[in-house]
């Protein structure tokens, strides 16, 4: 990023749009380069321009045919860490919204109110970029990544997946793989029926229950007192030992909890409840990725589609990955796989095979798969997902703490 003004590139053949963007960025710390043309019309000359700008804003109206390929190539040739913003009319269908995200757009903003929507997005990007750089003068680290785990229906192994993903994200190395390269915390937000304490053989804590009932706003001290640190290096915040009404938790409490955790951990895995409650909003708005788990049965796939549409309606830019649990990735897709993907209008991002024996052994021992049956197909599948996740969402202390995995 530039030490002074942030370079912004705008590509559009709409003169009125250029005027609106120029007005929105006037007197702000952005250097705007305007190209009054379409991406296709620039015939490849947009690529070097995109590579030299921190933020690229492009008009995505009527993207079809050759335009799709041009958008995908432009996004692929962006500068490292650059942000791609597509502008479209407010009535853009959800399917087109998803396609733009697939092509590489980070944000999709409405053209009709670009003056109100664009500047906050650019400022938020600058804040995130600053947070991603080591703050040399203050000694502060970058913020951690939040990965939420949701389930289309109960009983498919979503919590088991969450526990073992958190364990795999530790990236242990060294003799007997006892040295963790990252700091990871898993939070069991299934307030009433959470099972993570049992899976990791740790005592349930009433900290979240007291927080909810007493109206406490959590901070760093609350996190330090609440977290249980395992010998493996994994940190855990368990669901309460006693029942409490889901509505007792306030969104502000969840927001404060997650903000405090991001200052301490590289990855925060949040195991969501199988309920749609108001305090999901601060979790989803802070999630760098949401992994939506399901099996491929018809009822589950239908529930997955409804849940995905619900999440995207409120958070259209939410990065969702679909995880097919209890299903080995097929060499050739079966008819039920194709039917599921047709209903979902997208492919599954990950496949995790069923391995009841390995899952049972890990549960009986109260330990992650990596410590009980690391060579099982289930363990290997989750480890592969963790490797991809670390690559897509790098951990915090890359420069401040060279030992951490990039």
GROMACS .gro file of C-alpha atoms in nm:
model
  406
    1UNK     CA    1   0.000   0.000   0.000
    2UNK     CA    2   0.114   0.350  -0.074
    3UNK     CA    3   0.271   0.542   0.211
    4UNK     CA    4   0.053   0.843   0.122
    5UNK     CA    5  -0.265   0.823  -0.083
    6UNK     CA    6  -0.407   0.487  -0.185
    7UNK     CA    7  -0.421   0.439  -0.564
    8UNK     CA    8  -0.769   0.351  -0.693
    9UNK     CA    9  -0.850   0.244  -1.050
   10UNK     CA   10  -1.202   0.289  -1.193
   11UNK     CA   11  -1.301   0.113  -1.517
   12UNK     CA   12  -1.640   0.206  -1.661
   13UNK     CA   13  -1.789   0.352  -1.978
   14UNK     CA   14  -2.055   0.530  -1.769
   15UNK     CA   15  -1.960   0.898  -1.744
   16UNK     CA   16  -2.211   0.960  -1.465
   17UNK     CA   17  -2.049   0.681  -1.261
   18UNK     CA   18  -1.706   0.844  -1.299
   19UNK     CA   19  -1.850   1.171  -1.170
   20UNK     CA   20  -2.013   0.996  -0.872
   21UNK     CA   21  -1.694   0.814  -0.774
   22UNK     CA   22  -1.480   1.125  -0.815
   23UNK     CA   23  -1.722   1.317  -0.592
   24UNK     CA   24  -1.722   1.038  -0.331
   25UNK     CA   25  -1.342   1.033  -0.308
   26UNK     CA   26  -1.292   1.406  -0.320
   27UNK     CA   27  -1.080   1.537  -0.032
   28UNK     CA   28  -1.005   1.182   0.083
   29UNK     CA   29  -0.667   1.003   0.085
   30UNK     CA   30  -0.722   0.824  -0.247
   31UNK     CA   31  -0.560   0.883  -0.587
   32UNK     CA   32  -0.821   0.801  -0.853
   33UNK     CA   33  -0.730   0.683  -1.201
   34UNK     CA   34  -1.035   0.681  -1.430
   35UNK     CA   35  -1.062   0.477  -1.750
   36UNK     CA   36  -1.373   0.560  -1.952
   37UNK     CA   37  -1.404   0.218  -2.113
   38UNK     CA   38  -1.522  -0.137  -2.043
   39UNK     CA   39  -1.285  -0.413  -1.929
   40UNK     CA   40  -1.325  -0.588  -2.264
   41UNK     CA   41  -1.284  -0.259  -2.452
   42UNK     CA   42  -0.949  -0.196  -2.287
   43UNK     CA   43  -0.826  -0.511  -2.464
   44UNK     CA   44  -0.578  -0.629  -2.202
   45UNK     CA   45  -0.438  -0.287  -2.112
   46UNK     CA   46  -0.636  -0.298  -1.788
   47UNK     CA   47  -0.415  -0.575  -1.646
   48UNK     CA   48  -0.095  -0.375  -1.586
   49UNK     CA   49  -0.306  -0.091  -1.447
   50UNK     CA   50  -0.479  -0.326  -1.206
   51UNK     CA   51  -0.142  -0.462  -1.094
   52UNK     CA   52  -0.029  -0.113  -0.995
   53UNK     CA   53  -0.336  -0.012  -0.793
   54UNK     CA   54  -0.439  -0.113  -0.443
   55UNK     CA   55  -0.811  -0.095  -0.522
   56UNK     CA   56  -0.980  -0.166  -0.856
   57UNK     CA   57  -1.342  -0.061  -0.911
   58UNK     CA   58  -1.510  -0.187  -1.227
   59UNK     CA   59  -1.854  -0.165  -1.385
   60UNK     CA   60  -2.004  -0.514  -1.395
   61UNK     CA   61  -2.328  -0.432  -1.575
   62UNK     CA   62  -2.439  -0.695  -1.824
   63UNK     CA   63  -2.144  -0.926  -1.764
   64UNK     CA   64  -2.189  -1.214  -2.005
   65UNK     CA   65  -1.975  -1.413  -2.248
   66UNK     CA   66  -1.634  -1.256  -2.304
   67UNK     CA   67  -1.691  -1.011  -2.020
   68UNK     CA   68  -1.686  -1.293  -1.764
   69UNK     CA   69  -1.344  -1.409  -1.881
   70UNK     CA   70  -1.215  -1.052  -1.881
   71UNK     CA   71  -1.335  -0.996  -1.523
   72UNK     CA   72  -1.182  -1.323  -1.405
   73UNK     CA   73  -0.848  -1.243  -1.570
   74UNK     CA   74  -0.846  -0.889  -1.432
   75UNK     CA   75  -0.909  -1.018  -1.079
   76UNK     CA   76  -0.642  -1.286  -1.118
   77UNK     CA   77  -0.380  -1.028  -1.222
   78UNK     CA   78  -0.444  -0.786  -0.938
   79UNK     CA   79  -0.163  -0.673  -0.710
   80UNK     CA   80  -0.104  -0.885  -0.402
   81UNK     CA   81  -0.362  -0.789  -0.141
   82UNK     CA   82  -0.550  -0.558  -0.378
   83UNK     CA   83  -0.927  -0.526  -0.351
   84UNK     CA   84  -1.163  -0.577  -0.645
   85UNK     CA   85  -1.498  -0.396  -0.625
   86UNK     CA   86  -1.772  -0.463  -0.879
   87UNK     CA   87  -2.048  -0.207  -0.936
   88UNK     CA   88  -2.392  -0.328  -1.042
   89UNK     CA   89  -2.755  -0.227  -1.011
   90UNK     CA   90  -2.922  -0.296  -0.679
   91UNK     CA   91  -3.158  -0.557  -0.827
   92UNK     CA   92  -2.871  -0.785  -0.933
   93UNK     CA   93  -2.997  -1.145  -0.897
   94UNK     CA   94  -2.838  -1.353  -0.622
   95UNK     CA   95  -2.707  -1.601  -0.880
   96UNK     CA   96  -2.522  -1.319  -1.060
   97UNK     CA   97  -2.394  -1.192  -0.726
   98UNK     CA   98  -2.245  -1.534  -0.653
   99UNK     CA   99  -2.094  -1.554  -0.999
  100UNK     CA  100  -1.917  -1.221  -0.959
  101UNK     CA  101  -1.773  -1.345  -0.630
  102UNK     CA  102  -1.659  -1.663  -0.805
  103UNK     CA  103  -1.489  -1.459  -1.076
  104UNK     CA  104  -1.286  -1.279  -0.810
  105UNK     CA  105  -1.480  -0.972  -0.694
  106UNK     CA  106  -1.429  -0.902  -0.324
  107UNK     CA  107  -1.725  -0.666  -0.291
  108UNK     CA  108  -2.032  -0.593  -0.506
  109UNK     CA  109  -2.176  -0.246  -0.451
  110UNK     CA  110  -2.489  -0.084  -0.597
  111UNK     CA  111  -2.423   0.169  -0.875
  112UNK     CA  112  -2.728   0.372  -0.781
  113UNK     CA  113  -2.587   0.479  -0.444
  114UNK     CA  114  -2.214   0.449  -0.505
  115UNK     CA  115  -2.146   0.784  -0.336
  116UNK     CA  116  -2.281   0.647  -0.005
  117UNK     CA  117  -2.150   0.290  -0.033
  118UNK     CA  118  -1.803   0.318  -0.189
  119UNK     CA  119  -1.613   0.540   0.052
  120UNK     CA  120  -1.695   0.333   0.366
  121UNK     CA  121  -1.575   0.020   0.183
  122UNK     CA  122  -1.248   0.184   0.081
  123UNK     CA  123  -1.185   0.311   0.433
  124UNK     CA  124  -1.264  -0.034   0.576
  125UNK     CA  125  -1.014  -0.187   0.332
  126UNK     CA  126  -0.744   0.057   0.445
  127UNK     CA  127  -0.815  -0.031   0.808
  128UNK     CA  128  -0.788  -0.403   0.731
  129UNK     CA  129  -0.465  -0.350   0.539
  130UNK     CA  130  -0.314  -0.156   0.827
  131UNK     CA  131  -0.423  -0.431   1.067
  132UNK     CA  132  -0.257  -0.691   0.845
  133UNK     CA  133   0.081  -0.514   0.870
  134UNK     CA  134   0.302  -0.549   1.180
  135UNK     CA  135   0.266  -0.233   1.385
  136UNK     CA  136   0.636  -0.185   1.449
  137UNK     CA  137   0.603   0.119   1.672
  138UNK     CA  138   0.337  -0.020   1.904
  139UNK     CA  139   0.443  -0.382   1.904
  140UNK     CA  140   0.085  -0.488   1.829
  141UNK     CA  141   0.012  -0.789   1.608
  142UNK     CA  142  -0.241  -0.822   1.331
  143UNK     CA  143  -0.596  -0.937   1.394
  144UNK     CA  144  -0.681  -1.304   1.376
  145UNK     CA  145  -0.919  -1.471   1.131
  146UNK     CA  146  -1.264  -1.588   1.231
  147UNK     CA  147  -1.395  -1.908   1.073
  148UNK     CA  148  -1.753  -1.997   1.158
  149UNK     CA  149  -1.889  -2.350   1.131
  150UNK     CA  150  -2.261  -2.386   1.060
  151UNK     CA  151  -2.466  -2.700   1.011
  152UNK     CA  152  -2.764  -2.761   0.786
  153UNK     CA  153  -2.893  -3.026   1.025
  154UNK     CA  154  -2.778  -3.190   1.345
  155UNK     CA  155  -2.604  -3.524   1.361
  156UNK     CA  156  -2.378  -3.492   1.057
  157UNK     CA  157  -2.060  -3.430   1.260
  158UNK     CA  158  -2.028  -3.051   1.233
  159UNK     CA  159  -1.883  -3.012   1.585
  160UNK     CA  160  -1.640  -3.298   1.527
  161UNK     CA  161  -1.532  -3.123   1.208
  162UNK     CA  162  -1.493  -2.791   1.395
  163UNK     CA  163  -1.277  -2.946   1.668
  164UNK     CA  164  -1.045  -3.122   1.427
  165UNK     CA  165  -1.018  -2.824   1.193
  166UNK     CA  166  -0.913  -2.610   1.489
  167UNK     CA  167  -0.660  -2.874   1.592
  168UNK     CA  168  -0.520  -2.902   1.239
  169UNK     CA  169  -0.487  -2.524   1.206
  170UNK     CA  170  -0.229  -2.533   1.486
  171UNK     CA  171   0.018  -2.653   1.223
  172UNK     CA  172   0.230  -2.846   1.472
  173UNK     CA  173   0.587  -2.930   1.382
  174UNK     CA  174   0.914  -3.039   1.541
  175UNK     CA  175   0.991  -3.353   1.735
  176UNK     CA  176   0.668  -3.549   1.787
  177UNK     CA  177   0.486  -3.247   1.637
  178UNK     CA  178   0.450  -3.073   1.972
  179UNK     CA  179   0.533  -2.719   1.856
  180UNK     CA  180   0.233  -2.516   1.741
  181UNK     CA  181   0.298  -2.264   1.466
  182UNK     CA  182  -0.025  -2.072   1.522
  183UNK     CA  183  -0.251  -1.970   1.808
  184UNK     CA  184  -0.599  -2.120   1.770
  185UNK     CA  185  -0.910  -2.090   1.985
  186UNK     CA  186  -1.236  -2.279   1.933
  187UNK     CA  187  -1.552  -2.124   2.077
  188UNK     CA  188  -1.858  -2.342   2.136
  189UNK     CA  189  -2.148  -2.106   2.072
  190UNK     CA  190  -2.404  -2.384   2.081
  191UNK     CA  191  -2.514  -2.224   2.405
  192UNK     CA  192  -2.758  -2.499   2.505
  193UNK     CA  193  -2.633  -2.822   2.349
  194UNK     CA  194  -2.261  -2.770   2.287
  195UNK     CA  195  -2.049  -3.087   2.283
  196UNK     CA  196  -1.697  -2.955   2.235
  197UNK     CA  197  -1.607  -2.985   2.605
  198UNK     CA  198  -1.686  -3.356   2.591
  199UNK     CA  199  -1.495  -3.404   2.266
  200UNK     CA  200  -1.183  -3.249   2.417
  201UNK     CA  201  -1.232  -3.392   2.765
  202UNK     CA  202  -1.231  -3.055   2.939
  203UNK     CA  203  -1.471  -2.932   3.210
  204UNK     CA  204  -1.762  -2.719   3.099
  205UNK     CA  205  -1.738  -2.357   3.206
  206UNK     CA  206  -2.023  -2.130   3.309
  207UNK     CA  207  -1.839  -1.819   3.187
  208UNK     CA  208  -2.065  -1.764   2.886
  209UNK     CA  209  -2.373  -1.831   3.100
  210UNK     CA  210  -2.263  -1.571   3.356
  211UNK     CA  211  -2.176  -1.328   3.078
  212UNK     CA  212  -2.527  -1.361   2.936
  213UNK     CA  213  -2.713  -1.350   3.267
  214UNK     CA  214  -2.510  -1.068   3.422
  215UNK     CA  215  -2.489  -0.856   3.106
  216UNK     CA  216  -2.107  -0.853   3.116
  217UNK     CA  217  -1.925  -0.699   2.821
  218UNK     CA  218  -1.623  -0.929   2.771
  219UNK     CA  219  -1.272  -0.792   2.730
  220UNK     CA  220  -0.916  -0.926   2.724
  221UNK     CA  221  -0.930  -1.010   3.096
  222UNK     CA  222  -1.254  -1.205   3.045
  223UNK     CA  223  -1.094  -1.403   2.763
  224UNK     CA  224  -0.787  -1.482   2.972
  225UNK     CA  225  -1.000  -1.609   3.260
  226UNK     CA  226  -1.241  -1.804   3.038
  227UNK     CA  227  -1.012  -1.982   2.793
  228UNK     CA  228  -0.896  -2.336   2.870
  229UNK     CA  229  -0.552  -2.408   2.723
  230UNK     CA  230  -0.484  -2.769   2.624
  231UNK     CA  231  -0.144  -2.938   2.617
  232UNK     CA  232  -0.172  -2.953   2.238
  233UNK     CA  233  -0.170  -2.573   2.226
  234UNK     CA  234  -0.538  -2.544   2.136
  235UNK     CA  235  -0.747  -2.299   2.340
  236UNK     CA  236  -1.115  -2.364   2.412
  237UNK     CA  237  -1.416  -2.166   2.530
  238UNK     CA  238  -1.682  -2.422   2.613
  239UNK     CA  239  -2.058  -2.400   2.612
  240UNK     CA  240  -2.209  -2.350   2.961
  241UNK     CA  241  -2.266  -2.642   3.194
  242UNK     CA  242  -2.625  -2.530   3.255
  243UNK     CA  243  -2.906  -2.426   3.026
  244UNK     CA  244  -2.995  -2.067   2.959
  245UNK     CA  245  -3.223  -1.890   2.712
  246UNK     CA  246  -3.054  -1.815   2.381
  247UNK     CA  247  -3.209  -1.468   2.382
  248UNK     CA  248  -3.017  -1.383   2.701
  249UNK     CA  249  -2.702  -1.324   2.497
  250UNK     CA  250  -2.675  -0.975   2.348
  251UNK     CA  251  -2.514  -0.904   2.008
  252UNK     CA  252  -2.280  -0.647   2.166
  253UNK     CA  253  -2.144  -0.914   2.402
  254UNK     CA  254  -2.060  -1.145   2.111
  255UNK     CA  255  -1.903  -0.859   1.918
  256UNK     CA  256  -1.680  -0.767   2.213
  257UNK     CA  257  -1.583  -1.131   2.272
  258UNK     CA  258  -1.479  -1.188   1.912
  259UNK     CA  259  -1.291  -0.856   1.893
  260UNK     CA  260  -1.095  -0.952   2.205
  261UNK     CA  261  -1.016  -1.298   2.066
  262UNK     CA  262  -0.893  -1.154   1.735
  263UNK     CA  263  -0.629  -0.959   1.922
  264UNK     CA  264  -0.486  -1.278   2.077
  265UNK     CA  265  -0.535  -1.564   1.830
  266UNK     CA  266  -0.445  -1.634   1.468
  267UNK     CA  267  -0.763  -1.835   1.412
  268UNK     CA  268  -1.090  -1.836   1.599
  269UNK     CA  269  -1.319  -2.128   1.513
  270UNK     CA  270  -1.679  -2.052   1.611
  271UNK     CA  271  -1.912  -2.352   1.629
  272UNK     CA  272  -2.254  -2.199   1.565
  273UNK     CA  273  -2.580  -2.316   1.722
  274UNK     CA  274  -2.843  -2.487   1.511
  275UNK     CA  275  -3.071  -2.188   1.564
  276UNK     CA  276  -3.114  -1.849   1.396
  277UNK     CA  277  -3.074  -1.593   1.673
  278UNK     CA  278  -3.008  -1.219   1.669
  279UNK     CA  279  -2.652  -1.250   1.798
  280UNK     CA  280  -2.547  -1.443   1.488
  281UNK     CA  281  -2.516  -1.110   1.310
  282UNK     CA  282  -2.193  -0.992   1.481
  283UNK     CA  283  -2.042  -1.336   1.420
  284UNK     CA  284  -2.128  -1.340   1.050
  285UNK     CA  285  -2.022  -0.979   0.997
  286UNK     CA  286  -1.680  -1.061   1.147
  287UNK     CA  287  -1.634  -1.401   0.985
  288UNK     CA  288  -1.355  -1.421   0.731
  289UNK     CA  289  -1.510  -1.747   0.618
  290UNK     CA  290  -1.817  -1.952   0.698
  291UNK     CA  291  -1.802  -2.327   0.643
  292UNK     CA  292  -2.152  -2.463   0.594
  293UNK     CA  293  -2.156  -2.836   0.667
  294UNK     CA  294  -2.412  -3.084   0.540
  295UNK     CA  295  -2.453  -3.433   0.406
  296UNK     CA  296  -2.590  -3.488   0.055
  297UNK     CA  297  -2.933  -3.624   0.146
  298UNK     CA  298  -3.228  -3.437  -0.002
  299UNK     CA  299  -3.356  -3.287   0.327
  300UNK     CA  300  -3.008  -3.168   0.423
  301UNK     CA  301  -2.938  -3.013   0.083
  302UNK     CA  302  -3.269  -2.829   0.093
  303UNK     CA  303  -3.190  -2.700   0.441
  304UNK     CA  304  -2.844  -2.598   0.322
  305UNK     CA  305  -2.990  -2.392   0.038
  306UNK     CA  306  -3.233  -2.215   0.270
  307UNK     CA  307  -2.961  -2.148   0.526
  308UNK     CA  308  -2.718  -2.021   0.262
  309UNK     CA  309  -2.981  -1.786   0.119
  310UNK     CA  310  -3.060  -1.661   0.470
  311UNK     CA  311  -2.695  -1.584   0.546
  312UNK     CA  312  -2.632  -1.413   0.210
  313UNK     CA  313  -2.948  -1.205   0.229
  314UNK     CA  314  -2.809  -1.025   0.534
  315UNK     CA  315  -2.439  -1.062   0.450
  316UNK     CA  316  -2.407  -1.082   0.069
  317UNK     CA  317  -2.027  -1.068   0.079
  318UNK     CA  318  -1.992  -1.354   0.325
  319UNK     CA  319  -1.731  -1.605   0.206
  320UNK     CA  320  -1.915  -1.939   0.226
  321UNK     CA  321  -1.756  -2.277   0.164
  322UNK     CA  322  -1.976  -2.586   0.140
  323UNK     CA  323  -1.846  -2.894   0.321
  324UNK     CA  324  -1.997  -3.232   0.238
  325UNK     CA  325  -1.957  -3.442   0.553
  326UNK     CA  326  -1.970  -3.822   0.566
  327UNK     CA  327  -1.903  -3.829   0.195
  328UNK     CA  328  -1.581  -3.926   0.017
  329UNK     CA  329  -1.509  -3.713  -0.289
  330UNK     CA  330  -1.635  -3.922  -0.581
  331UNK     CA  331  -1.424  -3.990  -0.887
  332UNK     CA  332  -1.743  -3.961  -1.089
  333UNK     CA  333  -2.035  -3.760  -0.956
  334UNK     CA  334  -2.347  -3.962  -0.890
  335UNK     CA  335  -2.693  -3.845  -0.989
  336UNK     CA  336  -2.766  -3.741  -0.630
  337UNK     CA  337  -2.445  -3.534  -0.622
  338UNK     CA  338  -2.541  -3.356  -0.943
  339UNK     CA  339  -2.895  -3.299  -0.815
  340UNK     CA  340  -2.759  -3.151  -0.493
  341UNK     CA  341  -2.525  -2.913  -0.676
  342UNK     CA  342  -2.804  -2.810  -0.912
  343UNK     CA  343  -3.025  -2.717  -0.619
  344UNK     CA  344  -2.739  -2.534  -0.446
  345UNK     CA  345  -2.628  -2.368  -0.774
  346UNK     CA  346  -2.268  -2.435  -0.681
  347UNK     CA  347  -2.022  -2.717  -0.618
  348UNK     CA  348  -1.910  -2.852  -0.283
  349UNK     CA  349  -1.577  -2.700  -0.181
  350UNK     CA  350  -1.472  -2.988   0.045
  351UNK     CA  351  -1.553  -3.354   0.095
  352UNK     CA  352  -1.497  -3.528   0.428
  353UNK     CA  353  -1.542  -3.907   0.428
  354UNK     CA  354  -1.731  -4.099   0.692
  355UNK     CA  355  -1.507  -4.283   0.938
  356UNK     CA  356  -1.723  -4.382   1.233
  357UNK     CA  357  -1.452  -4.588   1.400
  358UNK     CA  358  -1.197  -4.306   1.396
  359UNK     CA  359  -1.456  -4.053   1.513
  360UNK     CA  360  -1.567  -4.284   1.796
  361UNK     CA  361  -1.209  -4.356   1.908
  362UNK     CA  362  -1.131  -3.983   1.920
  363UNK     CA  363  -1.449  -3.912   2.114
  364UNK     CA  364  -1.385  -4.197   2.361
  365UNK     CA  365  -1.035  -4.064   2.428
  366UNK     CA  366  -1.150  -3.701   2.445
  367UNK     CA  367  -0.881  -3.600   2.197
  368UNK     CA  368  -0.861  -3.476   1.836
  369UNK     CA  369  -0.811  -3.723   1.554
  370UNK     CA  370  -0.448  -3.613   1.513
  371UNK     CA  371  -0.364  -3.764   1.853
  372UNK     CA  372  -0.565  -4.084   1.822
  373UNK     CA  373  -0.579  -4.187   1.456
  374UNK     CA  374  -0.383  -3.937   1.245
  375UNK     CA  375  -0.368  -4.169   0.944
  376UNK     CA  376  -0.744  -4.214   0.917
  377UNK     CA  377  -0.916  -4.088   0.604
  378UNK     CA  378  -1.119  -3.848   0.819
  379UNK     CA  379  -0.810  -3.695   0.978
  380UNK     CA  380  -0.631  -3.659   0.644
  381UNK     CA  381  -0.932  -3.489   0.485
  382UNK     CA  382  -0.960  -3.232   0.763
  383UNK     CA  383  -0.584  -3.167   0.756
  384UNK     CA  384  -0.604  -3.098   0.383
  385UNK     CA  385  -0.880  -2.842   0.443
  386UNK     CA  386  -0.670  -2.679   0.716
  387UNK     CA  387  -0.372  -2.645   0.482
  388UNK     CA  388  -0.587  -2.474   0.221
  389UNK     CA  389  -0.741  -2.250   0.485
  390UNK     CA  390  -0.402  -2.136   0.616
  391UNK     CA  391  -0.297  -2.054   0.259
  392UNK     CA  392  -0.614  -1.856   0.185
  393UNK     CA  393  -0.633  -1.690   0.528
  394UNK     CA  394  -0.273  -1.644   0.648
  395UNK     CA  395  -0.218  -1.629   1.025
  396UNK     CA  396  -0.127  -1.320   1.213
  397UNK     CA  397   0.234  -1.275   1.323
  398UNK     CA  398   0.401  -1.330   0.983
  399UNK     CA  399   0.667  -1.063   1.031
  400UNK     CA  400   0.653  -0.995   1.403
  401UNK     CA  401   0.680  -1.366   1.483
  402UNK     CA  402   0.867  -1.546   1.205
  403UNK     CA  403   0.797  -1.883   1.363
  404UNK     CA  404   0.431  -1.857   1.273
  405UNK     CA  405   0.318  -2.027   0.957
  406UNK     CA  406   0.238  -1.814   0.655
   0.00000   0.00000   0.00000
